[in-house]
Amino acid sequence: MDWAFIHRRCESAVDFLAEAKKIETEVIRTRRTLHQHPELSYHEEWTSQFVADRLEALGVQVKRGVGGNGVVGILKGSVEGRVVALRADMDALPVAEAADVDFKSKVDGVMHACGHDTHMAMLLGAAEILARAKGGLHGKVKFLFQPAEEHGGRGGALPMIEDGAMLDPKVDYVFGLHIDGDRRVGEFGVREGPVMAAPDSFRIRIIGRGGHGSAPHKTVDPVYIAANVILGLQGISSRMMDPVRPFVITVGSVHSGTKENVIPDYAELQGTIRTLDEATRKAAKRKVAKVVEGICRSYGGSAEVEFEKDAYPVTVNDPEATEQAVKLLRKLRGARVRRMEPILGGEDFSRFLQKAPGMFYFLGAANPAKGCVYPNHSSRFKVDEDALKYGVASLALLAFEFCKNGTGRT
Ligand SMILES: [Zn+2]
Ligand SMILES: [Zn+2]
């Protein structure tokens, strides 16, 4: 039996975009059902049951309750090959939906405003196509449905990894797709190396000594110190960090005081820094602490600076896997593939990429003609569902080909 011949034939027999088009209506229906039932981070019980039941109905072996509400599906191919994982996140946001759609969220104040409903629908669609193409599938495909991506900190990927999601069988390559409200419908955004930032939140407590507003010389005014700290922090990015390495610092919350004529004892600032490499990240955290302490001391106060533990790492795409994936994505007729600049948002898909090489990529869903012009996280975020078939086809294609050939060199 000439297996190589048979596999070649099987490969050429699958036109993934044509397969995706066949199930397009069903994928859209699934997406709308999920859209109407959004659940917040760590509360994805209904959602995880929904995706687990769907996977089981496709004949995929399913593990529920992986690292909380996580679901892992395993589809075994007919012959030996690699193990490729595809990931979709499941959680929604505390946003009251204002989008003009007739399948609005049925949960007050909660909305799939980041499009994770589309991720799940596309991955279930890819699972259906791969389950049908099982005869020609090498190795194994793992479907990772992840909770709590929006939460930050421990998020949902880390608990799944700690619960063995990337082992048994060990994952060789991992891919994740994000729908993008800032990109034209049907356009893939790809990039090798760092693609999303490490989002490090911080809290600064400035300790002064309160008193009467008419006699500041008898106090240590934490409000005045806080104002200087906010300005001083911006000096880190403009004067102290290498300007060719991205670094952003934002103070998003300032709290102090109760009345106009009382100088309070404390002030509290909260903010975030964003970096694209570990060295810059470490240096930036050190400098924030140093600048804050220096300014506070110079005015007679003191400070406590705390960075969130377990913040998401930088999302780094493997260059070889990305190069190979781009070649494959270009085969999808009708879709466009564009190299993108990094985004300084954070993603805990980064944690899967620390365990296996792979790629996190974007799929545009913006279309002014249909009113799909609002960015992810907006209460008016609206997806042009014509994009979904490309996402479905891309996930199935990447899994199928990487299971068989890896990067083509390994
Ligand atoms: Zn989001
Ligand atoms: Zn998201």
PDB file of C-alpha atoms in Angstrom, residues 115-225:
ATOM      1  CA  GLY A 115     -15.846  38.455  19.818  1.00  0.00           C
ATOM      2  CA  HIS A 116     -14.962  35.300  21.757  1.00  0.00           C
ATOM      3  CA  ASP A 117     -18.359  33.970  20.598  1.00  0.00           C
ATOM      4  CA  THR A 118     -16.975  34.020  17.035  1.00  0.00           C
ATOM      5  CA  HIS A 119     -13.790  32.235  18.165  1.00  0.00           C
ATOM      6  CA  MET A 120     -15.799  29.359  19.627  1.00  0.00           C
ATOM      7  CA  ALA A 121     -18.119  29.120  16.609  1.00  0.00           C
ATOM      8  CA  MET A 122     -15.151  29.108  14.203  1.00  0.00           C
ATOM      9  CA  LEU A 123     -13.298  26.464  16.205  1.00  0.00           C
ATOM     10  CA  LEU A 124     -16.387  24.238  16.374  1.00  0.00           C
ATOM     11  CA  GLY A 125     -16.706  24.674  12.608  1.00  0.00           C
ATOM     12  CA  ALA A 126     -13.052  23.688  12.127  1.00  0.00           C
ATOM     13  CA  ALA A 127     -13.616  20.666  14.397  1.00  0.00           C
ATOM     14  CA  GLU A 128     -16.524  19.566  12.209  1.00  0.00           C
ATOM     15  CA  ILE A 129     -14.456  19.810   9.017  1.00  0.00           C
ATOM     16  CA  LEU A 130     -11.486  18.006  10.572  1.00  0.00           C
ATOM     17  CA  ALA A 131     -13.724  15.271  11.987  1.00  0.00           C
ATOM     18  CA  ARG A 132     -15.011  14.682   8.450  1.00  0.00           C
ATOM     19  CA  ALA A 133     -11.466  14.715   7.022  1.00  0.00           C
ATOM     20  CA  LYS A 134     -10.274  12.264   9.692  1.00  0.00           C
ATOM     21  CA  GLY A 135      -9.434   9.621   7.080  1.00  0.00           C
ATOM     22  CA  GLY A 136      -6.622  11.800   5.728  1.00  0.00           C
ATOM     23  CA  LEU A 137      -5.623  13.361   9.049  1.00  0.00           C
ATOM     24  CA  HIS A 138      -2.190  12.645  10.464  1.00  0.00           C
ATOM     25  CA  GLY A 139      -1.508  12.823  14.207  1.00  0.00           C
ATOM     26  CA  LYS A 140      -3.967  14.476  16.550  1.00  0.00           C
ATOM     27  CA  VAL A 141      -5.760  17.790  16.824  1.00  0.00           C
ATOM     28  CA  LYS A 142      -6.484  19.230  20.244  1.00  0.00           C
ATOM     29  CA  PHE A 143      -9.272  21.755  20.671  1.00  0.00           C
ATOM     30  CA  LEU A 144      -8.643  24.063  23.615  1.00  0.00           C
ATOM     31  CA  PHE A 145     -11.676  26.025  24.803  1.00  0.00           C
ATOM     32  CA  GLN A 146     -10.289  28.419  27.358  1.00  0.00           C
ATOM     33  CA  PRO A 147     -12.064  30.404  30.078  1.00  0.00           C
ATOM     34  CA  ALA A 148     -11.146  33.769  31.652  1.00  0.00           C
ATOM     35  CA  GLU A 149      -8.942  35.333  28.977  1.00  0.00           C
ATOM     36  CA  GLU A 150     -10.270  38.794  29.808  1.00  0.00           C
ATOM     37  CA  HIS A 151      -9.543  38.439  33.499  1.00  0.00           C
ATOM     38  CA  GLY A 152      -5.809  39.109  33.467  1.00  0.00           C
ATOM     39  CA  GLY A 153      -3.433  37.769  36.124  1.00  0.00           C
ATOM     40  CA  ARG A 154      -3.802  33.982  36.305  1.00  0.00           C
ATOM     41  CA  GLY A 155      -6.339  34.166  33.484  1.00  0.00           C
ATOM     42  CA  GLY A 156      -7.534  30.894  31.994  1.00  0.00           C
ATOM     43  CA  ALA A 157      -4.639  29.502  29.980  1.00  0.00           C
ATOM     44  CA  LEU A 158      -2.345  28.991  32.965  1.00  0.00           C
ATOM     45  CA  PRO A 159      -4.836  26.889  34.987  1.00  0.00           C
ATOM     46  CA  MET A 160      -5.488  24.757  31.864  1.00  0.00           C
ATOM     47  CA  ILE A 161      -1.752  24.244  31.296  1.00  0.00           C
ATOM     48  CA  GLU A 162      -1.253  23.350  34.971  1.00  0.00           C
ATOM     49  CA  ASP A 163      -4.070  20.835  34.566  1.00  0.00           C
ATOM     50  CA  GLY A 164      -2.213  19.143  31.698  1.00  0.00           C
ATOM     51  CA  ALA A 165      -3.909  20.681  28.626  1.00  0.00           C
ATOM     52  CA  MET A 166      -0.629  20.825  26.660  1.00  0.00           C
ATOM     53  CA  LEU A 167       0.427  17.265  27.617  1.00  0.00           C
ATOM     54  CA  ASP A 168      -0.762  13.710  26.985  1.00  0.00           C
ATOM     55  CA  PRO A 169      -0.405  13.942  24.081  1.00  0.00           C
ATOM     56  CA  LYS A 170       2.197  16.679  24.172  1.00  0.00           C
ATOM     57  CA  VAL A 171       1.347  19.551  21.823  1.00  0.00           C
ATOM     58  CA  ASP A 172       3.880  20.210  19.025  1.00  0.00           C
ATOM     59  CA  TYR A 173       2.255  23.371  17.599  1.00  0.00           C
ATOM     60  CA  VAL A 174      -0.427  25.707  18.838  1.00  0.00           C
ATOM     61  CA  PHE A 175      -2.559  28.265  16.962  1.00  0.00           C
ATOM     62  CA  GLY A 176      -5.009  30.892  18.140  1.00  0.00           C
ATOM     63  CA  LEU A 177      -7.185  33.281  16.158  1.00  0.00           C
ATOM     64  CA  HIS A 178      -8.667  36.629  17.227  1.00  0.00           C
ATOM     65  CA  ILE A 179     -11.430  38.476  15.436  1.00  0.00           C
ATOM     66  CA  ASP A 180     -10.475  42.111  14.796  1.00  0.00           C
ATOM     67  CA  GLY A 181     -12.946  45.007  14.573  1.00  0.00           C
ATOM     68  CA  ASP A 182     -10.203  47.326  13.258  1.00  0.00           C
ATOM     69  CA  ARG A 183      -9.352  45.221  10.184  1.00  0.00           C
ATOM     70  CA  ARG A 184     -11.295  44.833   6.944  1.00  0.00           C
ATOM     71  CA  VAL A 185     -13.446  41.736   6.612  1.00  0.00           C
ATOM     72  CA  GLY A 186     -11.569  38.707   5.266  1.00  0.00           C
ATOM     73  CA  GLU A 187      -8.090  40.071   5.952  1.00  0.00           C
ATOM     74  CA  PHE A 188      -5.664  38.067   8.100  1.00  0.00           C
ATOM     75  CA  GLY A 189      -3.140  40.007  10.221  1.00  0.00           C
ATOM     76  CA  VAL A 190       0.061  38.068  10.871  1.00  0.00           C
ATOM     77  CA  ARG A 191       3.433  38.753  12.394  1.00  0.00           C
ATOM     78  CA  GLU A 192       6.441  36.713  13.483  1.00  0.00           C
ATOM     79  CA  GLY A 193       8.026  37.373  16.890  1.00  0.00           C
ATOM     80  CA  PRO A 194       6.332  39.592  19.488  1.00  0.00           C
ATOM     81  CA  VAL A 195       2.750  40.320  18.432  1.00  0.00           C
ATOM     82  CA  MET A 196       1.080  41.365  21.701  1.00  0.00           C
ATOM     83  CA  ALA A 197       2.420  43.000  24.843  1.00  0.00           C
ATOM     84  CA  ALA A 198       2.985  41.985  28.433  1.00  0.00           C
ATOM     85  CA  PRO A 199       0.330  43.988  30.323  1.00  0.00           C
ATOM     86  CA  ASP A 200       1.688  44.719  33.814  1.00  0.00           C
ATOM     87  CA  SER A 201      -0.764  46.453  36.152  1.00  0.00           C
ATOM     88  CA  PHE A 202       0.551  48.412  39.105  1.00  0.00           C
ATOM     89  CA  ARG A 203      -0.764  50.058  42.241  1.00  0.00           C
ATOM     90  CA  ILE A 204       1.088  52.917  43.931  1.00  0.00           C
ATOM     91  CA  ARG A 205       0.206  53.965  47.452  1.00  0.00           C
ATOM     92  CA  ILE A 206       1.638  57.374  48.338  1.00  0.00           C
ATOM     93  CA  ILE A 207       1.915  57.914  52.053  1.00  0.00           C
ATOM     94  CA  GLY A 208       1.905  61.533  53.273  1.00  0.00           C
ATOM     95  CA  ARG A 209       0.724  63.252  56.430  1.00  0.00           C
ATOM     96  CA  GLY A 210      -2.636  64.997  56.368  1.00  0.00           C
ATOM     97  CA  GLY A 211      -3.735  68.289  57.853  1.00  0.00           C
ATOM     98  CA  HIS A 212      -5.525  71.585  57.146  1.00  0.00           C
ATOM     99  CA  GLY A 213      -5.746  72.818  53.575  1.00  0.00           C
ATOM    100  CA  SER A 214      -4.706  76.308  54.726  1.00  0.00           C
ATOM    101  CA  ALA A 215      -1.404  75.099  56.206  1.00  0.00           C
ATOM    102  CA  PRO A 216       0.271  72.756  53.716  1.00  0.00           C
ATOM    103  CA  HIS A 217       3.711  73.437  55.237  1.00  0.00           C
ATOM    104  CA  LYS A 218       2.610  71.465  58.280  1.00  0.00           C
ATOM    105  CA  THR A 219       1.678  68.432  56.188  1.00  0.00           C
ATOM    106  CA  VAL A 220       3.128  66.071  53.592  1.00  0.00           C
ATOM    107  CA  ASP A 221       0.574  66.466  50.830  1.00  0.00           C
ATOM    108  CA  PRO A 222       0.036  63.143  49.000  1.00  0.00           C
ATOM    109  CA  VAL A 223      -2.158  64.811  46.344  1.00  0.00           C
ATOM    110  CA  TYR A 224       0.647  67.127  45.285  1.00  0.00           C
ATOM    111  CA  ILE A 225       3.123  64.234  45.358  1.00  0.00           C
TER     112      ILE A 225
END
